[in-house]
Amino acid sequence: MPIEHLNPDGMYRSPVFSQGIVLPAGARLLLVGGQNAVDANGEIVGKGDVARQTGQALANMQLVLAAAGARLEDLVKVTVIIHQDADLQAAFGSWMAVWGQRTNPPTVTGFRVAGLANPDFLIEIEAQAVLP
């Protein structure tokens, strides 16, 4: 049984998020912990640059997806936590550069916060994916 993306009549239809998603019975769910701009060497990529930090966080997320045999298309829920002073449009641009023209986007929730775990972090992204 496939994943069902819900975008009911009477609600805004966005190409970048779904209003709801129904998972099939027995689906295996991958929980991706909050990913930030730390590279494989433990260094922060793009200090002060939310677009670069978003790109690194998304690259990290894709590595976790791949390790479980999943792809971006398998995402069903993404939570974006962004520093209150960071440029949301720049972060969104980085997301769209990765997501591209794919259909059936995940559900998305975003938060603006006063700070993250490290004062140099501008964004953190966590996700859930249904494993194929």
Tab-separated table of C-alpha atoms in Angstrom:
chain	number	residue	atom	x	y	z
A	1	MET	CA	0.000	0.000	0.000
A	2	PRO	CA	1.569	3.329	-1.019
A	3	ILE	CA	2.049	6.471	1.031
A	4	GLU	CA	-0.914	8.835	0.595
A	5	HIS	CA	-0.201	12.583	0.402
A	6	LEU	CA	-3.164	14.692	1.535
A	7	ASN	CA	-3.841	18.183	0.219
A	8	PRO	CA	-7.591	18.561	0.823
A	9	ASP	CA	-9.788	20.934	-1.136
A	10	GLY	CA	-10.193	24.202	0.719
A	11	MET	CA	-6.535	24.255	1.818
A	12	TYR	CA	-3.493	25.849	0.229
A	13	ARG	CA	-1.693	23.495	-2.159
A	14	SER	CA	2.041	24.017	-1.972
A	15	PRO	CA	4.694	22.446	-4.174
A	16	VAL	CA	7.069	22.356	-1.179
A	17	PHE	CA	5.016	20.667	1.537
A	18	SER	CA	2.040	18.348	1.953
A	19	GLN	CA	-0.779	19.098	4.396
A	20	GLY	CA	-0.834	15.515	5.647
A	21	ILE	CA	0.500	12.053	4.878
A	22	VAL	CA	-1.047	8.661	5.594
A	23	LEU	CA	1.470	5.866	6.115
A	24	PRO	CA	0.574	2.344	5.064
A	25	ALA	CA	0.106	-0.303	7.726
A	26	GLY	CA	3.377	-1.964	8.638
A	27	ALA	CA	5.550	0.843	7.250
A	28	ARG	CA	9.085	1.029	8.668
A	29	LEU	CA	9.896	4.550	9.815
A	30	LEU	CA	13.390	6.040	9.900
A	31	LEU	CA	13.879	8.836	12.433
A	32	VAL	CA	16.699	11.186	11.412
A	33	GLY	CA	18.090	13.115	14.363
A	34	GLY	CA	18.641	16.848	14.100
A	35	GLN	CA	21.275	17.510	11.466
A	36	ASN	CA	23.349	20.672	11.505
A	37	ALA	CA	26.346	22.111	9.651
A	38	VAL	CA	29.004	19.846	11.184
A	39	ASP	CA	31.093	17.975	8.616
A	40	ALA	CA	32.794	14.562	8.947
A	41	ASN	CA	35.762	16.214	10.684
A	42	GLY	CA	33.545	17.811	13.342
A	43	GLU	CA	34.017	21.280	11.842
A	44	ILE	CA	31.163	23.744	11.337
A	45	VAL	CA	30.653	24.498	7.659
A	46	GLY	CA	29.566	28.036	6.757
A	47	LYS	CA	29.817	29.928	10.022
A	48	GLY	CA	27.498	32.926	9.664
A	49	ASP	CA	26.067	31.626	6.340
A	50	VAL	CA	22.678	29.941	6.721
A	51	ALA	CA	22.566	28.825	3.077
A	52	ARG	CA	25.855	26.910	3.423
A	53	GLN	CA	24.830	25.541	6.816
A	54	THR	CA	21.524	24.355	5.371
A	55	GLY	CA	23.364	22.668	2.525
A	56	GLN	CA	25.614	20.814	4.975
A	57	ALA	CA	22.688	19.811	7.200
A	58	LEU	CA	20.860	18.458	4.144
A	59	ALA	CA	23.962	16.589	2.982
A	60	ASN	CA	24.213	15.020	6.447
A	61	MET	CA	20.523	14.102	6.349
A	62	GLN	CA	20.964	12.455	2.958
A	63	LEU	CA	23.854	10.373	4.312
A	64	VAL	CA	21.612	9.056	7.090
A	65	LEU	CA	18.826	8.361	4.582
A	66	ALA	CA	21.224	6.476	2.302
A	67	ALA	CA	22.607	4.434	5.207
A	68	ALA	CA	19.061	3.137	5.772
A	69	GLY	CA	18.388	2.580	2.049
A	70	ALA	CA	16.124	5.624	1.741
A	71	ARG	CA	16.070	8.679	-0.551
A	72	LEU	CA	14.706	12.213	-0.319
A	73	GLU	CA	11.493	10.968	-1.934
A	74	ASP	CA	10.923	8.765	1.121
A	75	LEU	CA	10.707	11.737	3.502
A	76	VAL	CA	7.315	12.153	5.168
A	77	LYS	CA	8.118	14.747	7.852
A	78	VAL	CA	10.767	17.454	8.092
A	79	THR	CA	11.250	19.804	11.035
A	80	VAL	CA	13.372	22.893	10.475
A	81	ILE	CA	14.727	24.811	13.459
A	82	ILE	CA	16.334	28.078	12.399
A	83	HIS	CA	17.974	30.862	14.376
A	84	GLN	CA	15.623	33.831	14.744
A	85	ASP	CA	18.069	36.165	12.965
A	86	ALA	CA	18.902	33.813	10.061
A	87	ASP	CA	17.638	34.474	6.538
A	88	LEU	CA	14.813	31.995	5.986
A	89	GLN	CA	14.777	32.635	2.214
A	90	ALA	CA	18.465	31.685	1.926
A	91	ALA	CA	17.809	28.450	3.832
A	92	PHE	CA	14.747	27.757	1.677
A	93	GLY	CA	16.841	28.271	-1.448
A	94	SER	CA	19.271	25.608	-0.248
A	95	TRP	CA	16.375	23.220	0.425
A	96	MET	CA	14.932	23.784	-3.051
A	97	ALA	CA	18.358	23.244	-4.646
A	98	VAL	CA	18.337	19.763	-3.078
A	99	TRP	CA	14.613	18.936	-3.409
A	100	GLY	CA	14.374	20.197	-6.998
A	101	GLN	CA	11.227	19.379	-8.956
A	102	ARG	CA	10.259	16.261	-7.024
A	103	THR	CA	6.549	15.751	-6.415
A	104	ASN	CA	4.864	14.656	-3.171
A	105	PRO	CA	6.867	16.720	-0.688
A	106	PRO	CA	6.939	15.808	3.003
A	107	THR	CA	5.026	17.619	5.688
A	108	VAL	CA	7.108	20.474	7.106
A	109	THR	CA	7.160	22.283	10.444
A	110	GLY	CA	9.446	25.219	11.137
A	111	PHE	CA	10.536	27.021	14.282
A	112	ARG	CA	12.504	30.220	14.821
A	113	VAL	CA	14.540	30.043	18.007
A	114	ALA	CA	16.848	32.343	19.989
A	115	GLY	CA	19.700	29.855	19.761
A	116	LEU	CA	20.723	26.292	19.017
A	117	ALA	CA	23.054	23.869	20.829
A	118	ASN	CA	26.172	25.638	19.520
A	119	PRO	CA	26.126	29.447	19.182
A	120	ASP	CA	27.557	29.105	15.641
A	121	PHE	CA	24.675	26.898	14.454
A	122	LEU	CA	22.053	28.741	12.412
A	123	ILE	CA	19.863	25.768	11.465
A	124	GLU	CA	19.041	22.218	12.465
A	125	ILE	CA	16.917	19.813	10.419
A	126	GLU	CA	15.346	16.580	11.615
A	127	ALA	CA	13.290	14.227	9.501
A	128	GLN	CA	11.241	11.084	9.270
A	129	ALA	CA	11.210	8.789	6.255
A	130	VAL	CA	9.338	5.636	5.343
A	131	LEU	CA	11.811	2.964	4.335
A	132	PRO	CA	11.230	1.369	0.950
